[in-house]
Amino acid sequence: MTRTGKVFRWLGGIVLLLIVALAIFIATFDWNRLKPAINDKVSAELRRPFAIRGDLGVDWSRNPDEGGWRAWVPWPHIHAEDVWLGNPKNMPGDSMVTLQRVDASIAPLALLGKELLIPRIWLKRPNASLQRLANGDNNWTFDLAADQDPKQPPSDWSFTVHDIVFDKGQIAFKDATLKADFRAVIDPLGKPLPFSEVTGKQGGDKAATPDYVFGWQVKGKYNGEPLSGSGKIGGMLSLQSADLPFPLQADVRSGSTRVVVAGTLSDPLNLGGLDVQLKFSGESLSNLYGLTGVLLPNTPPYATDGHLTARLHQPGGAVFEYQKFDGKIGDSDIHGSLKYVAGKPRPTLSGAVNSRQLRLADLAPLIGADSNAAKAGRGEKSRQPADKVLPVEQFDTQSWSKMDADVKFAAARIERGSDLPLSDLATHLKLNNGELRLDPLRFGMAGGSLNAVVRLDGGKKPMRGQVDMHARKLQLKQLLPNVEAMKRSLGQMNGDARLTGSGNSVAELLATSNGDLRLLINNGVISRSLMEILGLNVGNYLVAQLFGDDVVGINCAAADVGIRSGVAAPRLFVFDTENAVINITGNTNLATERLDLSIDPESKGMRVLTLRSPLYVKGTFKHPDAGVKAGPLIARGAAAVALGAVLTPAAALLALVSPSEGGEENPCGQILREMKGKK
């Protein structure tokens, strides 16, 4: 052997010896000696305490998934036991994350390209405790040391993890801003569950939606209400891709509210958006405010099902669209699409909702007219006094300034029993900085129409209210379908009402109201049986005193009532019947709900009424009292003279006169013109 050959032989032996020595050193090295340095380095970088408190070791073996010569390259398989990550200094509690064991393999050849590639990380018994304080500080946002030095150049190294696998884990979540305190348990499903088997549809257009990998259960409190639920989510790998939709399914109950979702979350690490089928139900839509931040009115029990999409990082605020939903509120069906924008200075709700059949009782909580029976049915305690008729339920004006709204609503049919047919409700609701407007508010009633504009300014203390209402061509035979004598009537009712008031309930608004009320009725009837049908015991008594048991035709009933500071006093309130002219005077106090009315009849022609004295109506709305006044009726003809002195209002009432269905002149027109001429 030549000298050169001997040199290379010795050098090769030395290199082989060094490799064997290095292998023996690596295989026998106690990696636990590096734990103090690793703990200090990671703690300094994360700016919070970190420690590997158990065994740290490295095993070497070939990767069977590699082919060719790469299969001979050994891979380091690192394990660490009892891993602990603490909270930052400003957070209570010691631990944020604990792991019973972590296993990871590193691709050695990738290190040559300055890439730390970990194909898979195994986590055993992960346990996380997430917190957010009332000032907004949280423990899941990391303030890295490297980010504090702007002069430090970016690292040439890259870090890639292909998959994260773990067994049963737990997440505790406390959030002072959401009043949340719950614990979630996450378990692998055993085998992946296809997205289409849960949702019944395929994933999005960009990429096939990954399978569900984990199941979860949650229990605790949210916004002070009990919270419980369960569901499924995708694997940890699908969390990393902004373009890959992350599968999500949940069935959660918070208080009386239940929310069921199934769909996908886009860009999950940054909460990019949602695309889910959403069902929710509960005792009242108003309960959703604490859960969603969306201000909705008080309602009877509801349930709805629709398609929810969300774009959470828009320049003007997060955008949520609940499209093509169907559902019920009470016994009323609802359908439509709504859009919610979490913008400034207030979020905005807009869209259109319609109903094929709306039950009028389901609207009562919205207008402060909730009945005792309806409240009892929902397990609520009524605040309506037993001796009051006008609704005292308070409007929740404090929440009106938290959101703006622009929503159109329509209902084809309105159910209020067979005694009052309503249809074709249409309104445009606008809520702007605490001011609520229904403009217009219109619906069909008894073959005619009712049109109104309602304004409620919740920004004022107390609330200011204004209503401008017009009723036209209400058919008496449809208005009173249960009255046999009215079935052949061609009579109509027309009226106007303009009122303003202040107060936070219907009762308070009327108690302070100012305005005018005008009403005309032509070609009607009045009788004791009609009063019985209407449930008016006092009316029954009055009709019996005036007309006995006969059915009496009304040529015209005209009322022009002025309302000042909650006291309604008629400028003109007269019934022209086939037997007599009846004049009503006095006042009605809407604040105290007390009546003080006088009824003075004058017989017509040769027909002489048996009544010798005027009548009175006193008492309260709840318990009215009627009787005969002490003293004689006014002399014959004196009523007409008296009417002539106050008949200036007749000119205003002429505007309500419309032709009858047969084209004949409305009897009220002739009577009012005669009255106008007497002024």
XYZ file of C-alpha atoms in Angstrom:
679
model
C 0.000 0.000 0.000
C 1.399 3.388 -0.917
C 2.040 6.100 1.625
C -0.861 8.196 0.256
C -3.208 5.241 0.544
C -2.177 4.717 4.135
C -2.887 8.405 4.910
C -6.395 8.262 3.418
C -7.009 5.012 5.244
C -6.069 6.611 8.554
C -8.120 9.721 7.814
C -11.157 7.604 6.889
C -10.780 5.649 10.075
C -10.530 8.823 12.134
C -13.669 10.274 10.436
C -15.569 7.024 10.975
C -14.402 6.962 14.566
C -15.567 10.549 15.020
C -18.969 9.713 13.495
C -19.307 6.693 15.741
C -18.207 8.758 18.727
C -20.674 11.505 17.782
C -23.455 8.959 17.372
C -22.594 7.406 20.731
C -22.466 10.867 22.291
C -25.826 11.880 20.823
C -27.422 8.582 21.744
C -26.130 8.685 25.308
C -26.265 12.447 25.910
C -28.564 13.513 28.752
C -30.678 16.170 27.017
C -32.114 17.206 30.361
C -28.905 19.197 30.866
C -30.183 21.606 28.194
C -33.530 22.253 29.912
C -32.388 25.296 31.945
C -30.990 26.974 28.844
C -34.085 26.103 26.771
C -36.469 27.279 29.490
C -34.636 30.583 29.877
C -34.430 31.194 26.130
C -38.115 30.453 25.451
C -39.229 32.468 28.504
C -37.205 35.448 27.343
C -38.551 35.224 23.788
C -42.217 34.792 24.836
C -41.875 37.330 27.688
C -43.672 34.980 30.055
C -42.521 31.939 32.078
C -41.976 28.640 30.264
C -40.604 25.362 31.587
C -40.114 21.738 30.609
C -40.575 20.238 34.053
C -40.326 16.576 33.081
C -37.971 14.439 30.972
C -36.475 15.826 27.746
C -35.066 13.321 25.280
C -34.170 12.640 21.650
C -34.484 9.304 19.855
C -33.044 8.628 16.390
C -34.639 6.431 13.745
C -35.177 6.277 10.007
C -38.376 7.619 8.520
C -40.191 4.813 6.637
C -42.043 7.369 4.520
C -38.793 8.550 2.904
C -37.554 6.862 -0.260
C -34.174 6.288 -1.908
C -31.043 7.332 -0.116
C -33.053 9.627 2.161
C -34.474 6.552 3.858
C -31.017 5.964 5.381
C -30.896 9.376 7.050
C -31.954 9.117 10.710
C -34.530 11.574 12.036
C -34.457 13.037 15.528
C -37.668 12.334 17.465
C -37.932 14.750 20.379
C -40.127 14.294 23.411
C -40.745 16.566 26.388
C -42.866 15.778 29.417
C -44.791 18.086 31.751
C -44.548 21.229 29.633
C -45.836 24.444 31.240
C -46.516 27.930 29.880
C -47.442 30.623 32.373
C -49.462 33.833 32.170
C -48.021 37.305 31.591
C -47.479 39.397 34.697
C -50.718 41.395 34.350
C -52.954 38.298 34.344
C -54.172 36.413 37.432
C -53.286 32.729 37.816
C -50.103 30.839 37.117
C -50.828 28.636 34.088
C -52.036 29.323 30.560
C -51.125 25.951 28.979
C -50.027 22.610 30.415
C -49.129 19.495 28.408
C -48.533 16.044 29.814
C -46.199 15.206 26.900
C -45.123 16.594 23.518
C -43.655 14.461 20.720
C -42.271 15.834 17.459
C -40.045 14.645 14.610
C -37.716 17.020 12.752
C -36.813 16.588 9.063
C -32.961 16.802 9.164
C -32.382 17.507 5.480
C -34.705 20.541 5.608
C -32.291 22.140 8.053
C -29.811 22.519 5.173
C -32.305 24.947 3.602
C -32.805 26.846 6.888
C -36.252 25.367 7.392
C -37.426 23.810 10.633
C -39.911 21.276 9.261
C -42.022 19.246 11.680
C -44.387 16.900 9.836
C -46.450 16.181 12.935
C -46.688 17.165 16.586
C -48.376 14.883 19.115
C -49.844 16.540 22.197
C -50.934 14.516 25.201
C -53.598 15.891 27.585
C -53.414 19.559 26.518
C -55.043 21.941 28.981
C -55.465 25.657 28.234
C -56.837 28.467 30.396
C -57.760 31.567 28.369
C -58.597 34.859 30.066
C -59.643 38.391 29.130
C -59.912 41.142 31.719
C -62.418 43.985 31.887
C -59.804 46.382 30.431
C -59.427 44.172 27.329
C -56.061 42.590 28.208
C -55.853 38.867 27.435
C -53.344 36.047 27.804
C -53.546 34.627 24.274
C -51.880 37.633 22.597
C -48.091 37.216 22.705
C -45.728 40.157 23.028
C -42.582 38.609 21.562
C -39.169 39.966 22.476
C -38.110 39.954 18.834
C -40.964 42.329 18.001
C -39.631 44.882 20.498
C -36.340 45.413 18.601
C -37.059 47.141 15.263
C -33.374 46.963 14.336
C -33.287 43.189 14.510
C -33.350 41.800 10.952
C -35.918 39.133 10.093
C -34.719 35.566 10.531
C -33.586 33.547 7.504
C -35.167 30.504 9.041
C -38.741 29.347 8.427
C -40.940 27.173 10.606
C -43.498 24.706 9.203
C -45.833 22.245 10.940
C -47.883 19.902 8.749
C -50.209 18.508 11.386
C -51.023 18.648 15.092
C -52.647 15.675 16.800
C -53.827 15.457 20.393
C -55.938 13.273 22.601
C -58.591 14.578 24.986
C -57.992 18.227 25.866
C -59.676 20.993 27.836
C -60.035 24.739 27.391
C -61.186 26.995 30.231
C -62.392 30.429 29.096
C -63.052 33.484 31.288
C -63.961 36.822 29.734
C -64.976 39.765 31.918
C -66.237 41.796 28.928
C -68.583 38.999 27.803
C -69.392 37.868 31.345
C -68.309 34.414 30.175
C -66.953 31.583 32.287
C -67.078 28.140 30.696
C -65.029 25.009 30.065
C -64.802 23.093 26.786
C -63.700 19.463 26.458
C -62.320 18.394 23.048
C -62.045 14.746 21.955
C -60.963 13.125 18.679
C -63.898 11.583 16.808
C -62.018 8.325 16.264
C -62.193 8.661 12.496
C -62.760 11.745 10.312
C -66.401 12.575 9.560
C -67.067 13.985 6.047
C -68.404 17.540 5.941
C -71.311 16.566 3.671
C -72.596 13.968 6.161
C -73.156 16.684 8.781
C -74.374 19.567 6.623
C -75.952 17.696 3.707
C -73.947 19.734 1.185
C -70.461 20.023 -0.245
C -67.954 22.671 0.763
C -67.118 25.993 -0.854
C -65.902 26.695 -4.368
C -62.256 27.380 -3.587
C -61.403 23.994 -2.119
C -63.042 20.890 -0.787
C -64.005 21.371 2.841
C -61.928 19.180 5.190
C -63.528 16.534 7.374
C -64.643 16.993 10.942
C -61.925 15.579 13.214
C -62.768 16.612 16.769
C -65.909 16.667 18.864
C -66.403 19.117 21.723
C -68.677 19.875 24.655
C -68.994 23.111 26.589
C -70.599 24.040 29.901
C -70.604 27.172 32.036
C -72.048 30.682 31.836
C -72.255 33.339 29.134
C -73.475 36.872 29.849
C -74.669 35.663 33.228
C -76.853 32.924 31.708
C -76.210 29.150 31.882
C -74.373 27.920 28.779
C -74.141 24.376 27.450
C -73.569 22.793 24.068
C -71.714 20.389 21.848
C -70.447 20.166 18.296
C -67.654 19.231 15.901
C -64.674 21.006 14.345
C -62.010 20.248 11.783
C -58.416 19.232 12.382
C -55.592 21.496 13.493
C -53.984 21.360 10.054
C -56.994 23.036 8.412
C -56.685 25.896 10.888
C -53.459 27.030 9.268
C -54.712 27.766 5.746
C -56.468 31.073 5.034
C -57.844 29.618 1.785
C -59.060 26.325 3.234
C -62.541 26.508 4.859
C -62.589 25.224 8.429
C -65.602 22.997 9.231
C -67.700 24.011 12.225
C -70.861 22.542 13.766
C -72.471 23.573 17.056
C -75.659 23.185 19.080
C -75.528 25.638 21.994
C -78.041 26.796 24.614
C -77.655 30.043 26.533
C -80.484 30.712 28.958
C -83.697 30.186 26.999
C -81.945 30.696 23.643
C -80.814 27.826 21.431
C -78.399 28.317 18.504
C -77.604 25.582 15.961
C -74.992 26.163 13.227
C -73.352 23.995 10.596
C -70.933 25.294 7.982
C -67.459 26.720 7.625
C -65.158 29.357 9.061
C -62.780 31.055 6.622
C -59.236 32.113 7.585
C -59.853 30.630 11.052
C -56.724 31.928 12.772
C -57.775 35.487 11.895
C -61.547 34.874 12.132
C -61.990 35.935 8.522
C -65.642 35.027 7.997
C -68.534 32.590 8.356
C -70.714 30.636 5.963
C -73.184 28.569 7.980
C -76.759 27.402 8.124
C -78.115 29.018 11.273
C -81.123 28.049 13.374
C -81.996 29.870 16.556
C -84.971 29.878 18.875
C -85.969 31.196 22.285
C -88.505 32.948 24.484
C -87.994 36.450 23.043
C -85.868 38.002 20.296
C -84.783 40.675 22.786
C -82.748 38.002 24.622
C -80.390 37.816 21.631
C -78.864 41.195 22.462
C -76.611 39.790 25.182
C -75.559 36.908 22.919
C -75.085 38.744 19.604
C -75.135 42.493 20.290
C -78.059 42.877 17.847
C -80.915 44.941 19.308
C -84.264 43.246 18.628
C -87.740 43.844 20.120
C -89.597 41.910 22.782
C -91.577 39.107 21.155
C -93.396 35.890 21.989
C -91.396 32.632 21.589
C -89.696 32.386 18.194
C -87.780 29.997 15.944
C -86.029 30.694 12.635
C -83.774 28.951 10.111
C -81.630 30.658 7.465
C -78.245 31.104 5.791
C -75.723 33.272 7.663
C -72.631 34.719 6.024
C -70.153 37.022 7.737
C -67.235 39.134 6.555
C -65.486 40.073 9.749
C -62.718 42.390 8.545
C -64.482 45.002 6.403
C -63.322 48.662 6.459
C -66.712 49.867 7.727
C -67.080 47.098 10.308
C -67.982 43.411 10.303
C -70.898 42.542 8.004
C -73.411 39.770 8.818
C -76.144 38.726 6.379
C -78.948 36.393 7.439
C -80.495 35.445 4.113
C -83.716 33.730 3.034
C -84.722 32.773 6.555
C -88.034 31.196 7.504
C -89.510 30.991 10.965
C -92.247 31.833 13.439
C -92.814 34.437 16.119
C -95.615 33.247 18.348
C -98.191 31.935 15.886
C -97.037 34.266 13.080
C -94.790 33.149 10.225
C -91.821 35.294 9.163
C -89.573 35.242 6.083
C -86.926 37.542 4.667
C -83.308 38.688 4.682
C -81.474 40.968 7.105
C -78.060 42.639 7.080
C -76.144 43.764 10.162
C -73.108 46.046 9.906
C -71.073 46.575 13.076
C -70.116 50.119 12.073
C -69.595 53.442 13.828
C -71.008 55.412 15.542
C -73.625 52.640 15.862
C -74.223 49.275 14.209
C -77.020 49.143 11.627
C -79.674 46.512 10.907
C -81.384 46.654 7.503
C -83.470 44.414 5.270
C -86.989 43.236 4.574
C -89.261 40.830 6.484
C -92.666 39.561 5.454
C -95.395 37.371 6.891
C -98.174 35.456 5.169
C -100.270 35.431 8.351
C -99.560 37.705 11.275
C -101.303 37.241 14.604
C -102.005 40.680 16.054
C -101.389 39.451 19.613
C -97.785 38.656 18.618
C -97.223 42.381 17.988
C -98.476 43.443 21.413
C -95.078 43.325 23.230
C -93.564 45.567 20.522
C -95.988 48.422 21.234
C -96.223 48.066 24.997
C -99.674 46.460 24.803
C -98.749 43.052 26.147
C -101.740 41.433 27.782
C -101.793 39.780 31.184
C -102.711 36.460 29.577
C -99.841 36.672 27.090
C -97.354 37.403 29.851
C -98.654 34.557 31.970
C -98.214 32.238 28.997
C -94.536 33.206 28.839
C -94.099 32.807 32.586
C -93.687 36.561 33.135
C -95.216 38.716 35.822
C -97.635 41.310 34.476
C -97.107 44.937 35.404
C -100.557 46.007 34.173
C -102.644 47.239 37.187
C -105.941 45.454 37.623
C -107.909 48.739 37.594
C -106.277 50.177 34.434
C -107.221 49.697 30.773
C -104.523 51.679 28.941
C -101.241 49.681 28.658
C -98.575 50.722 31.176
C -95.815 48.458 29.765
C -92.672 50.591 29.412
C -90.827 51.028 26.123
C -87.158 50.045 26.423
C -85.888 53.372 25.079
C -82.465 53.050 26.749
C -81.430 50.443 24.192
C -82.716 52.339 21.141
C -79.550 54.436 20.898
C -77.345 51.332 20.722
C -78.254 50.468 17.127
C -79.767 52.019 13.988
C -82.259 50.168 11.807
C -83.888 50.428 8.384
C -86.269 47.494 7.963
C -89.380 47.040 5.824
C -92.116 44.708 7.021
C -95.224 43.406 5.252
C -97.975 40.966 6.218
C -100.582 39.633 3.792
C -103.140 38.665 6.422
C -103.561 39.788 10.018
C -105.363 37.564 12.482
C -107.384 39.171 15.231
C -110.297 36.749 15.412
C -113.327 36.858 13.146
C -114.712 40.112 14.567
C -112.194 42.496 12.937
C -110.728 41.548 9.533
C -107.307 43.099 8.886
C -104.979 42.601 5.907
C -102.050 43.919 3.903
C -99.943 45.403 6.688
C -96.953 47.352 5.393
C -94.538 49.500 7.337
C -91.054 50.943 7.072
C -89.259 51.021 10.411
C -86.371 53.438 10.860
C -84.356 53.744 14.058
C -81.756 56.517 14.095
C -79.864 57.541 17.214
C -82.764 56.616 19.488
C -85.601 57.991 17.326
C -88.030 55.348 16.064
C -90.234 56.033 13.032
C -92.882 53.938 11.338
C -93.351 55.798 8.070
C -95.631 54.672 6.611
C -97.684 52.306 8.744
C -100.685 51.116 6.740
C -103.005 48.156 6.527
C -106.410 47.194 5.231
C -109.290 47.112 7.698
C -112.920 46.088 7.122
C -112.755 46.739 3.386
C -111.095 50.129 3.881
C -107.651 51.339 4.862
C -105.775 52.811 7.787
C -102.671 54.903 7.106
C -100.451 56.357 9.804
C -97.068 57.863 10.554
C -95.687 57.156 14.050
C -92.656 58.879 15.585
C -91.205 57.974 18.981
C -88.140 59.907 20.128
C -86.457 57.687 22.711
C -83.599 60.180 23.062
C -85.860 62.515 25.030
C -86.564 62.018 28.745
C -89.419 61.222 28.891
C -89.964 59.867 25.391
C -91.836 62.101 22.934
C -94.456 60.516 20.719
C -96.418 61.664 17.675
C -99.035 59.881 15.577
C -100.876 61.033 12.457
C -103.570 58.508 11.503
C -106.231 58.406 8.768
C -108.997 55.792 8.463
C -110.926 55.690 5.183
C -113.964 53.745 3.957
C -114.161 51.197 6.751
C -117.264 49.177 5.887
C -119.628 48.779 8.833
C -120.899 45.394 7.663
C -117.289 44.121 7.755
C -116.368 46.045 10.856
C -119.272 44.392 12.740
C -119.792 41.079 10.908
C -121.671 39.510 13.825
C -124.494 42.103 13.759
C -127.343 40.749 11.633
C -128.901 44.167 11.009
C -125.541 45.509 9.731
C -125.010 42.842 7.068
C -126.986 44.773 4.422
C -125.566 48.141 5.427
C -123.703 50.319 2.944
C -122.451 52.513 5.754
C -118.858 53.548 6.319
C -116.573 54.906 8.980
C -113.983 57.611 8.250
C -111.683 59.312 10.720
C -108.522 61.300 11.408
C -106.364 61.463 14.536
C -103.362 63.687 15.224
C -101.811 63.350 18.662
C -98.582 64.248 20.436
C -97.532 63.266 23.924
C -94.650 62.373 26.215
C -94.072 59.307 28.340
C -92.549 55.837 28.174
C -95.768 53.830 27.811
C -98.992 54.012 25.846
C -100.785 55.090 29.035
C -98.299 57.904 29.735
C -98.336 59.116 26.120
C -102.142 59.395 26.142
C -102.181 60.936 29.623
C -100.104 63.893 28.343
C -101.467 63.976 24.817
C -102.553 66.991 22.779
C -104.300 66.884 19.440
C -107.554 66.268 17.605
C -109.771 63.295 16.819
C -112.449 63.407 14.098
C -114.824 60.583 13.225
C -117.815 60.082 10.893
C -120.185 57.098 10.681
C -123.075 56.926 8.211
C -125.905 54.433 7.632
C -125.307 52.357 10.722
C -127.531 50.843 13.392
C -127.652 50.846 17.177
C -129.456 48.444 19.491
C -129.210 46.701 22.835
C -128.124 43.472 21.137
C -125.252 45.338 19.447
C -124.053 46.637 22.809
C -124.183 43.095 24.193
C -122.116 41.794 21.278
C -119.535 44.520 21.897
C -119.523 43.741 25.620
C -120.540 47.302 26.528
C -122.807 47.000 29.540
C -123.042 50.768 29.962
C -123.898 51.140 26.276
C -126.577 48.506 26.705
C -128.127 50.565 29.480
C -127.975 53.828 27.515
C -129.564 52.350 24.402
C -132.326 50.802 26.495
C -133.045 54.178 28.063
C -133.093 55.972 24.709
C -134.702 53.494 22.344
C -135.976 50.527 24.303
C -135.431 47.172 22.569
C -135.729 48.510 18.998
C -132.995 48.440 16.353
C -132.530 52.095 15.409
C -130.834 53.314 12.251
C -128.032 55.899 12.463
C -128.093 58.393 9.619
C -124.885 60.020 10.760
C -122.616 59.996 13.801
C -120.101 62.840 13.897
C -117.390 63.582 16.449
C -114.800 66.353 16.603
C -112.836 65.940 19.819
C -110.062 68.194 21.078
C -107.483 66.699 23.426
C -105.472 68.971 25.698
C -103.069 67.689 28.378
C -104.721 64.278 28.296
C -108.309 65.551 28.646
C -110.566 64.819 25.673
C -113.543 67.189 25.268
C -115.863 67.071 22.246
C -116.365 70.232 20.258
C -119.044 68.214 18.512
C -120.303 64.718 19.293
C -123.718 64.053 17.782
C -125.770 61.048 16.614
C -128.480 61.697 14.038
C -130.786 58.654 14.208
C -134.162 57.960 12.651
C -135.813 58.685 16.023
C -133.727 61.453 17.570
C -130.714 63.736 17.536
C -128.389 62.845 20.423
C -125.784 65.326 21.628
C -122.884 64.236 23.871
C -120.921 66.733 25.953
C -118.441 66.563 28.817
C -114.888 65.217 28.956
C -112.772 62.112 29.334
C -109.558 62.220 31.390
C -106.996 59.862 29.816
C -104.561 60.288 32.712
C -106.996 59.151 35.409
C -109.100 57.047 32.998
C -112.262 58.763 34.265
C -115.441 59.618 32.348
C -117.733 62.631 32.819
C -120.190 62.715 29.895
C -123.732 63.998 29.415
C -126.111 62.578 26.782
C -128.958 64.851 25.664
C -131.479 63.417 23.174
C -134.055 65.360 21.142
C -136.891 63.365 19.562
C -137.773 63.807 15.900
C -141.184 64.510 14.389
C -144.178 63.031 16.212
C -142.138 60.326 17.869
C -141.729 61.257 21.486
C -139.052 59.640 23.623
C -140.140 58.263 26.956
C -136.950 59.625 28.493
C -137.666 62.803 30.458
C -134.155 63.571 31.729
C -130.641 63.608 30.228
C -128.268 60.688 30.856
C -124.775 60.673 32.348
C -121.747 58.390 32.086
C -119.211 58.630 34.921
C -116.745 56.296 36.617
C -113.577 54.807 35.114
C -112.748 53.001 31.882
C -112.552 49.760 33.845
C -115.739 50.372 35.840
C -117.981 52.910 34.046
C -121.263 53.981 35.587
C -124.324 55.362 33.776
C -127.626 56.779 34.952
C -130.364 59.388 34.528
C -129.596 62.931 35.556
C -131.886 64.703 37.961
C -133.805 67.313 35.950
C -135.826 67.471 32.699
C -134.631 67.201 29.116
C -133.943 70.428 27.316
C -136.935 71.800 25.436
C -137.710 70.512 21.967
C -135.772 72.472 19.362
C -133.267 73.705 21.906
C -130.820 70.936 20.943
C -130.701 72.167 17.363
C -130.149 75.724 18.541
C -127.404 74.574 20.884
C -125.755 72.592 18.102
C -125.846 75.569 15.809
C -123.743 77.489 18.323
C -120.914 74.938 18.282
C -121.053 73.672 14.746
C -117.944 75.336 13.420
C -116.281 71.868 13.677
C -118.757 70.659 11.046
C -116.632 72.293 8.355
C -113.589 70.221 9.382
C -115.639 67.026 9.401
C -116.863 67.587 5.832
C -113.388 66.526 4.644
C -114.158 62.989 5.884
C -117.302 62.645 3.755
C -116.939 60.182 0.866
C -119.555 58.798 -1.549
C -121.288 55.566 -0.538
C -120.716 52.325 -2.431
C -123.924 52.883 -4.423
C -122.812 56.295 -5.587
C -125.399 58.058 -3.413
C -124.475 61.031 -1.302
C -123.253 60.222 2.187
C -126.029 61.296 4.619
C -123.398 62.938 6.819
C -122.595 65.406 4.042
C -126.089 66.884 3.984
C -126.362 66.980 7.784
C -122.971 68.629 8.240
C -123.688 71.250 5.567
C -126.928 72.087 7.352
C -125.049 72.347 10.648
C -122.367 74.528 9.048
C -125.035 76.883 7.799
C -126.343 77.442 11.323
C -123.126 78.839 12.748
